[in-house]
PDB file of C-alpha atoms and ligand atoms in Angstrom:
ATOM      1  CA  MET U  10       0.022   0.001  -0.012  1.00  0.00           C
ATOM      2  CA  ALA U  11       2.460   2.546  -1.109  1.00  0.00           C
ATOM      3  CA  ASP U  12       1.272   6.098  -1.051  1.00  0.00           C
ATOM      4  CA  PRO U  13       2.582   7.937  -4.538  1.00  0.00           C
ATOM      5  CA  HIS U  14       2.415  11.104  -2.506  1.00  0.00           C
ATOM      6  CA  ALA U  15       5.102   9.906  -0.134  1.00  0.00           C
ATOM      7  CA  LYS U  16       7.081   8.589  -2.740  1.00  0.00           C
ATOM      8  CA  MET U  17       7.175  12.312  -4.270  1.00  0.00           C
ATOM      9  CA  THR U  18       8.226  13.821  -1.114  1.00  0.00           C
ATOM     10  CA  GLN U  19      10.958  11.201  -0.277  1.00  0.00           C
ATOM     11  CA  ALA U  20      14.221  13.099  -0.992  1.00  0.00           C
ATOM     12  CA  THR U  21      17.462  11.316  -1.819  1.00  0.00           C
ATOM     13  CA  PRO U  22      20.299  11.681   0.411  1.00  0.00           C
ATOM     14  CA  GLN U  23      22.034  13.713  -2.259  1.00  0.00           C
ATOM     15  CA  GLU U  24      19.001  16.228  -2.260  1.00  0.00           C
ATOM     16  CA  VAL U  25      18.858  16.161   1.772  1.00  0.00           C
ATOM     17  CA  ILE U  26      22.613  17.267   1.693  1.00  0.00           C
ATOM     18  CA  ILE U  27      22.149  19.905  -1.113  1.00  0.00           C
ATOM     19  CA  SER U  28      19.155  21.392   0.646  1.00  0.00           C
ATOM     20  CA  ILE U  29      21.050  21.724   3.858  1.00  0.00           C
ATOM     21  CA  LEU U  30      23.981  23.184   2.440  1.00  0.00           C
ATOM     22  CA  ALA U  31      21.728  25.738   0.469  1.00  0.00           C
ATOM     23  CA  GLY U  32      19.775  26.412   3.703  1.00  0.00           C
ATOM     24  CA  LEU U  33      22.971  27.295   5.531  1.00  0.00           C
ATOM     25  CA  LEU U  34      24.652  28.945   2.749  1.00  0.00           C
ATOM     26  CA  ALA U  35      22.036  31.496   1.843  1.00  0.00           C
ATOM     27  CA  PRO U  36      21.832  33.120   5.282  1.00  0.00           C
ATOM     28  CA  LEU U  37      25.747  32.965   5.488  1.00  0.00           C
ATOM     29  CA  LEU U  38      26.049  34.742   2.209  1.00  0.00           C
ATOM     30  CA  ALA U  39      23.193  37.443   3.292  1.00  0.00           C
ATOM     31  CA  ILE U  40      25.222  37.948   6.730  1.00  0.00           C
ATOM     32  CA  PHE U  41      28.512  38.269   4.878  1.00  0.00           C
ATOM     33  CA  LEU U  42      27.222  40.787   2.294  1.00  0.00           C
ATOM     34  CA  VAL U  43      25.623  42.823   5.268  1.00  0.00           C
ATOM     35  CA  VAL U  44      28.850  42.761   7.004  1.00  0.00           C
ATOM     36  CA  GLN U  45      30.750  43.927   4.009  1.00  0.00           C
ATOM     37  CA  LEU U  46      28.376  46.563   3.378  1.00  0.00           C
ATOM     38  CA  VAL U  47      28.574  47.795   6.959  1.00  0.00           C
ATOM     39  CA  LEU U  48      32.197  47.633   6.987  1.00  0.00           C
ATOM     40  CA  SER U  49      32.533  49.751   3.663  1.00  0.00           C
ATOM     41  CA  ILE U  50      30.056  52.360   5.269  1.00  0.00           C
ATOM     42  CA  GLN U  51      32.101  52.542   8.400  1.00  0.00           C
ATOM     43  CA  HIS U  52      35.260  52.969   6.671  1.00  0.00           C
ATOM     44  CA  ARG U  53      33.915  55.854   4.542  1.00  0.00           C
ATOM     45  CA  HIS U  54      32.872  57.708   7.738  1.00  0.00           C
ATOM     46  CA  GLN U  55      36.261  57.025   9.401  1.00  0.00           C
ATOM     47  CA  PRO U  56      37.044  60.450  10.836  1.00  0.00           C
ATOM     48  CA  ASP U  57      40.158  62.236   9.825  1.00  0.00           C
ATOM     49  CA  VAL U  58      41.927  62.312  13.220  1.00  0.00           C
ATOM     50  CA  SER U  59      44.908  63.769  11.799  1.00  0.00           C
ATOM     51  CA  SER U  60      43.449  67.039  10.952  1.00  0.00           C
ATOM     52  CA  GLU U  61      43.798  70.125  13.182  1.00  0.00           C
ATOM     53  CA  ALA U  62      40.087  70.588  13.421  1.00  0.00           C
ATOM     54  CA  ALA U  63      39.424  67.078  14.261  1.00  0.00           C
ATOM     55  CA  GLN U  64      41.929  67.284  17.131  1.00  0.00           C
ATOM     56  CA  LYS U  65      40.386  70.064  18.455  1.00  0.00           C
ATOM     57  CA  ALA U  66      37.096  68.777  18.315  1.00  0.00           C
ATOM     58  CA  ALA U  67      38.185  65.775  20.121  1.00  0.00           C
ATOM     59  CA  LEU U  68      39.847  67.785  22.791  1.00  0.00           C
ATOM     60  CA  ALA U  69      36.732  69.902  23.120  1.00  0.00           C
ATOM     61  CA  ARG U  70      34.641  66.602  23.552  1.00  0.00           C
ATOM     62  CA  ILE U  71      36.917  65.179  26.287  1.00  0.00           C
ATOM     63  CA  LYS U  72      37.384  68.393  28.030  1.00  0.00           C
ATOM     64  CA  PRO U  73      36.998  67.968  31.708  1.00  0.00           C
ATOM     65  CA  PHE U  74      34.221  69.695  33.527  1.00  0.00           C
ATOM     66  CA  GLY U  75      35.971  71.569  36.101  1.00  0.00           C
ATOM     67  CA  GLN U  76      39.037  73.775  34.910  1.00  0.00           C
ATOM     68  CA  LEU U  77      41.796  74.961  36.705  1.00  0.00           C
ATOM     69  CA  VAL U  78      42.547  78.615  36.438  1.00  0.00           C
ATOM     70  CA  ALA U  79      46.121  79.552  37.472  1.00  0.00           C
ATOM     71  CA  LEU U  80      45.890  82.468  39.841  1.00  0.00           C
ATOM     72  CA  ASP U  81      48.668  84.979  39.967  1.00  0.00           C
ATOM     73  CA  ALA U  82      49.366  85.354  43.744  1.00  0.00           C
ATOM     74  CA  ASN U  83      50.982  88.662  42.836  1.00  0.00           C
ATOM     75  CA  ALA U  84      47.950  89.985  41.155  1.00  0.00           C
ATOM     76  CA  PRO U  85      46.193  92.883  42.563  1.00  0.00           C
ATOM     77  CA  ARG U  86      43.665  91.527  44.943  1.00  0.00           C
ATOM     78  CA  VAL U  87      40.223  92.926  44.651  1.00  0.00           C
ATOM     79  CA  GLU U  88      39.278  94.301  48.148  1.00  0.00           C
ATOM     80  CA  LYS U  89      35.734  93.264  49.345  1.00  0.00           C
ATOM     81  CA  SER U  90      33.296  95.990  50.277  1.00  0.00           C
ATOM     82  CA  GLY U  91      32.234  96.398  53.983  1.00  0.00           C
ATOM     83  CA  GLN U  92      28.848  94.656  53.468  1.00  0.00           C
ATOM     84  CA  GLU U  93      30.637  91.952  51.635  1.00  0.00           C
ATOM     85  CA  VAL U  94      33.194  91.298  54.559  1.00  0.00           C
ATOM     86  CA  TYR U  95      30.368  91.576  57.000  1.00  0.00           C
ATOM     87  CA  GLU U  96      28.086  89.024  55.175  1.00  0.00           C
ATOM     88  CA  ALA U  97      31.072  86.636  54.576  1.00  0.00           C
ATOM     89  CA  VAL U  98      32.616  86.874  58.117  1.00  0.00           C
ATOM     90  CA  CYS U  99      31.240  89.126  60.711  1.00  0.00           C
ATOM     91  CA  ILE U 100      27.832  88.072  60.450  1.00  0.00           C
ATOM     92  CA  ALA U 101      28.320  85.086  62.363  1.00  0.00           C
ATOM     93  CA  CYS U 102      28.580  86.787  65.558  1.00  0.00           C
ATOM     94  CA  HIS U 103      27.179  90.406  64.738  1.00  0.00           C
ATOM     95  CA  GLY U 104      24.326  89.018  62.933  1.00  0.00           C
ATOM     96  CA  SER U 105      22.740  87.541  66.055  1.00  0.00           C
ATOM     97  CA  GLY U 106      24.822  88.953  68.905  1.00  0.00           C
ATOM     98  CA  ALA U 107      26.385  85.744  69.602  1.00  0.00           C
ATOM     99  CA  LEU U 108      29.037  86.015  72.387  1.00  0.00           C
ATOM    100  CA  GLY U 109      27.782  89.499  73.402  1.00  0.00           C
ATOM    101  CA  ALA U 110      28.641  90.832  69.789  1.00  0.00           C
ATOM    102  CA  PRO U 111      27.142  94.370  69.249  1.00  0.00           C
ATOM    103  CA  LYS U 112      24.370  93.657  66.510  1.00  0.00           C
ATOM    104  CA  LEU U 113      24.138  95.253  63.171  1.00  0.00           C
ATOM    105  CA  GLU U 114      21.644  98.244  63.044  1.00  0.00           C
ATOM    106  CA  ASN U 115      21.351  97.897  66.900  1.00  0.00           C
ATOM    107  CA  LYS U 116      21.933 101.429  68.217  1.00  0.00           C
ATOM    108  CA  GLY U 117      21.917 100.249  71.627  1.00  0.00           C
ATOM    109  CA  ASP U 118      24.607  97.706  71.254  1.00  0.00           C
ATOM    110  CA  TRP U 119      26.681 100.070  69.320  1.00  0.00           C
ATOM    111  CA  GLY U 120      26.093 103.423  71.124  1.00  0.00           C
ATOM    112  CA  GLY U 121      28.929 103.271  73.671  1.00  0.00           C
ATOM    113  CA  ARG U 122      31.384 101.649  71.434  1.00  0.00           C
ATOM    114  CA  LEU U 123      31.169 104.380  68.755  1.00  0.00           C
ATOM    115  CA  GLY U 124      32.202 106.675  71.549  1.00  0.00           C
ATOM    116  CA  GLN U 125      35.928 104.980  71.364  1.00  0.00           C
ATOM    117  CA  GLY U 126      36.039 106.522  67.796  1.00  0.00           C
ATOM    118  CA  TYR U 127      36.716 105.065  64.379  1.00  0.00           C
ATOM    119  CA  ASP U 128      40.506 104.446  64.877  1.00  0.00           C
ATOM    120  CA  THR U 129      39.945 102.390  68.213  1.00  0.00           C
ATOM    121  CA  LEU U 130      37.184 100.427  66.830  1.00  0.00           C
ATOM    122  CA  VAL U 131      39.202  99.402  63.811  1.00  0.00           C
ATOM    123  CA  LYS U 132      42.095  98.538  65.807  1.00  0.00           C
ATOM    124  CA  HIS U 133      40.005  96.512  68.008  1.00  0.00           C
ATOM    125  CA  ALA U 134      38.628  94.664  64.866  1.00  0.00           C
ATOM    126  CA  ILE U 135      41.989  94.080  63.452  1.00  0.00           C
ATOM    127  CA  GLU U 136      43.758  92.940  66.584  1.00  0.00           C
ATOM    128  CA  GLY U 137      40.716  91.314  68.579  1.00  0.00           C
ATOM    129  CA  ILE U 138      39.192  92.365  71.989  1.00  0.00           C
ATOM    130  CA  ARG U 139      38.019  89.860  74.567  1.00  0.00           C
ATOM    131  CA  MET U 140      35.590  87.488  72.680  1.00  0.00           C
ATOM    132  CA  MET U 141      36.007  89.439  69.488  1.00  0.00           C
ATOM    133  CA  PRO U 142      38.685  87.395  67.334  1.00  0.00           C
ATOM    134  CA  PRO U 143      41.237  89.176  65.382  1.00  0.00           C
ATOM    135  CA  ARG U 144      39.690  90.171  61.939  1.00  0.00           C
ATOM    136  CA  GLY U 145      36.799  88.158  62.851  1.00  0.00           C
ATOM    137  CA  GLY U 146      38.866  85.186  62.653  1.00  0.00           C
ATOM    138  CA  ASP U 147      39.442  85.481  58.996  1.00  0.00           C
ATOM    139  CA  GLY U 148      43.289  86.146  58.761  1.00  0.00           C
ATOM    140  CA  ASP U 149      43.008  86.630  55.026  1.00  0.00           C
ATOM    141  CA  LEU U 150      41.162  89.798  55.593  1.00  0.00           C
ATOM    142  CA  SER U 151      43.101  92.897  54.679  1.00  0.00           C
ATOM    143  CA  ASP U 152      43.124  95.798  57.090  1.00  0.00           C
ATOM    144  CA  VAL U 153      40.989  97.959  54.730  1.00  0.00           C
ATOM    145  CA  GLU U 154      38.519  95.147  54.261  1.00  0.00           C
ATOM    146  CA  VAL U 155      38.127  94.862  58.274  1.00  0.00           C
ATOM    147  CA  ALA U 156      37.956  98.773  58.452  1.00  0.00           C
ATOM    148  CA  ARG U 157      35.236  98.774  55.861  1.00  0.00           C
ATOM    149  CA  ALA U 158      33.294  95.973  57.619  1.00  0.00           C
ATOM    150  CA  VAL U 159      33.525  98.110  60.910  1.00  0.00           C
ATOM    151  CA  THR U 160      32.359 101.148  59.048  1.00  0.00           C
ATOM    152  CA  TYR U 161      29.342  99.278  57.436  1.00  0.00           C
ATOM    153  CA  MET U 162      28.453  97.935  60.922  1.00  0.00           C
ATOM    154  CA  ALA U 163      28.943 101.084  62.802  1.00  0.00           C
ATOM    155  CA  ASN U 164      26.984 103.137  60.225  1.00  0.00           C
ATOM    156  CA  SER U 165      24.233 100.770  60.400  1.00  0.00           C
ATOM    157  CA  ALA U 166      23.944 101.545  63.966  1.00  0.00           C
ATOM    158  CA  GLY U 167      23.811 105.472  63.544  1.00  0.00           C
ATOM    159  CA  ALA U 168      27.716 106.284  62.960  1.00  0.00           C
ATOM    160  CA  SER U 169      28.647 108.461  59.882  1.00  0.00           C
ATOM    161  CA  PHE U 170      32.376 106.856  59.149  1.00  0.00           C
ATOM    162  CA  LYS U 171      33.611 107.497  55.834  1.00  0.00           C
ATOM    163  CA  THR U 172      34.171 104.040  53.886  1.00  0.00           C
ATOM    164  CA  PRO U 173      38.055 103.650  53.662  1.00  0.00           C
ATOM    165  CA  GLU U 174      39.506 103.491  50.160  1.00  0.00           C
ATOM    166  CA  ALA U 175      41.925 100.940  49.055  1.00  0.00           C
ATOM    167  CA  ALA U 176      45.172 100.421  50.996  1.00  0.00           C
ATOM    168  CA  ALA U 177      45.102 101.705  54.250  1.00  0.00           C
ATOM    169  CA  PRO U 178      48.250 103.459  55.678  1.00  0.00           C
ATOM    170  CA  ALA U 179      48.596 100.830  58.399  1.00  0.00           C
ATOM    171  CA  ALA U 180      48.724  97.911  55.898  1.00  0.00           C
ATOM    172  CA  PRO U 181      52.633  97.954  55.342  1.00  0.00           C
ATOM    173  CA  ALA U 182      52.984  97.837  59.062  1.00  0.00           C
ATOM    174  CA  ALA U 183      50.846  94.940  59.293  1.00  0.00           C
ATOM    175  CA  GLU U 184      52.732  93.201  56.602  1.00  0.00           C
ATOM    176  CA  ASP U 185      55.987  94.008  58.641  1.00  0.00           C
ATOM    177  CA  ALA U 186      54.504  92.370  61.744  1.00  0.00           C
ATOM    178  CA  LYS U 187      53.682  89.029  60.069  1.00  0.00           C
ATOM    179  CA  GLN U 188      57.028  88.351  58.863  1.00  0.00           C
TER     180      GLN U 188
HETATM  181  C1  HEC Q   2      33.349  84.906  66.663  1.00  0.00           C
HETATM  182  C2  HEC Q   2      32.578  86.008  66.588  1.00  0.00           C
HETATM  183  C3  HEC Q   2      32.903  87.384  66.103  1.00  0.00           C
HETATM  184  C4  HEC Q   2      32.946  87.247  64.794  1.00  0.00           C
HETATM  185  C5  HEC Q   2      33.142  86.417  63.543  1.00  0.00           C
HETATM  186  C6  HEC Q   2      33.245  88.955  64.684  1.00  0.00           C
HETATM  187  N1  HEC Q   2      33.072  89.668  65.966  1.00  0.00           N
HETATM  188 FE1  HEC Q   2      33.369  91.474  66.185  1.00  0.00          FE
HETATM  189  N2  HEC Q   2      32.805  91.222  68.190  1.00  0.00           N
HETATM  190  C7  HEC Q   2      32.684  90.007  68.516  1.00  0.00           C
HETATM  191  C8  HEC Q   2      32.423  90.151  70.072  1.00  0.00           C
HETATM  192  C9  HEC Q   2      31.978  89.208  71.154  1.00  0.00           C
HETATM  193  C10 HEC Q   2      32.501  91.552  70.445  1.00  0.00           C
HETATM  194  C11 HEC Q   2      32.407  92.209  71.733  1.00  0.00           C
HETATM  195  C12 HEC Q   2      33.730  92.354  72.372  1.00  0.00           C
HETATM  196  C13 HEC Q   2      33.531  92.887  73.815  1.00  0.00           C
HETATM  197  O1  HEC Q   2      33.544  94.000  73.696  1.00  0.00           O
HETATM  198  O2  HEC Q   2      33.942  92.036  74.476  1.00  0.00           O
HETATM  199  C14 HEC Q   2      32.866  92.057  69.093  1.00  0.00           C
HETATM  200  C15 HEC Q   2      33.153  93.476  68.828  1.00  0.00           C
HETATM  201  C16 HEC Q   2      33.346  94.160  67.833  1.00  0.00           C
HETATM  202  C17 HEC Q   2      33.797  95.622  67.558  1.00  0.00           C
HETATM  203  C18 HEC Q   2      33.546  96.470  68.619  1.00  0.00           C
HETATM  204  C19 HEC Q   2      34.909  96.517  69.481  1.00  0.00           C
HETATM  205  C20 HEC Q   2      34.984  97.582  70.589  1.00  0.00           C
HETATM  206  O3  HEC Q   2      36.109  98.074  70.843  1.00  0.00           O
HETATM  207  O4  HEC Q   2      34.116  97.832  71.301  1.00  0.00           O
HETATM  208  C21 HEC Q   2      34.081  95.777  66.406  1.00  0.00           C
HETATM  209  C22 HEC Q   2      34.428  96.918  65.646  1.00  0.00           C
HETATM  210  C23 HEC Q   2      34.014  94.353  65.765  1.00  0.00           C
HETATM  211  N3  HEC Q   2      33.685  93.446  66.550  1.00  0.00           N
HETATM  212  C24 HEC Q   2      34.096  94.324  64.254  1.00  0.00           C
HETATM  213  C25 HEC Q   2      34.095  93.075  63.690  1.00  0.00           C
HETATM  214  C26 HEC Q   2      34.343  92.875  62.163  1.00  0.00           C
HETATM  215  C27 HEC Q   2      34.611  93.922  61.283  1.00  0.00           C
HETATM  216  C28 HEC Q   2      34.036  91.529  62.120  1.00  0.00           C
HETATM  217  C29 HEC Q   2      34.172  90.757  60.692  1.00  0.00           C
HETATM  218  C30 HEC Q   2      35.407  91.070  59.997  1.00  0.00           C
HETATM  219  C31 HEC Q   2      33.647  90.819  63.419  1.00  0.00           C
HETATM  220  N4  HEC Q   2      33.789  91.725  64.344  1.00  0.00           N
HETATM  221  C32 HEC Q   2      33.658  89.632  63.481  1.00  0.00           C
HETATM  222  C33 HEC Q   2      32.527  88.721  68.011  1.00  0.00           C
HETATM  223  C34 HEC Q   2      32.863  88.569  66.731  1.00  0.00           C
END
């Protein structure tokens, strides 16, 4: 009871081998061609790393986020204003009255002190007095900056001191004392 259809679908061993090879080869050939295509496209897009523009672009891409700026220690220093110094340093105590510091804009706190005069107040601010640390604890402040901060605070409490301009006469003496 042989089925004629079965006979027709029956493949010879050669046919089996050929069909297996063909089935493997076709996709392999396709993959090979695709890879060749990609490689050739890639090759055409290869960046010209030797050109100056390309190197600049590469450097720009790998530029670090932070940049170090060389500061010239001898460059003229920009003196802060009295308010800037106050807000950076003095406010720690003179804002709240900590340790008994005379508060900004408090005439009662400053009243008696203003009577000592501008020079004495500045001297006390630079050298320190009792709980008041020299230069408010910031040794980097110049005499002028301290004096400006004193003026800022004193004037806020009713004094009318003139804000000192750059380079106080006392500055060179202070420099000598440091050495
Ligand atoms: C750590 C706290 C603190 C900081 C910071 C501080 N002061 Fe004072 N300051 C005081 C205290 C406390 C007094 C009161 C001292 C006393 O008379 O016993 C005072 C007093 C003063 C006086 C009055 C001195 C006098 O003869 O009556 C001046 C002026 C002054 N400070 C300026 C400054 C300036 C300018 C700064 C910022 C550069 C500053 N202080 C930062 C605590 C501080």
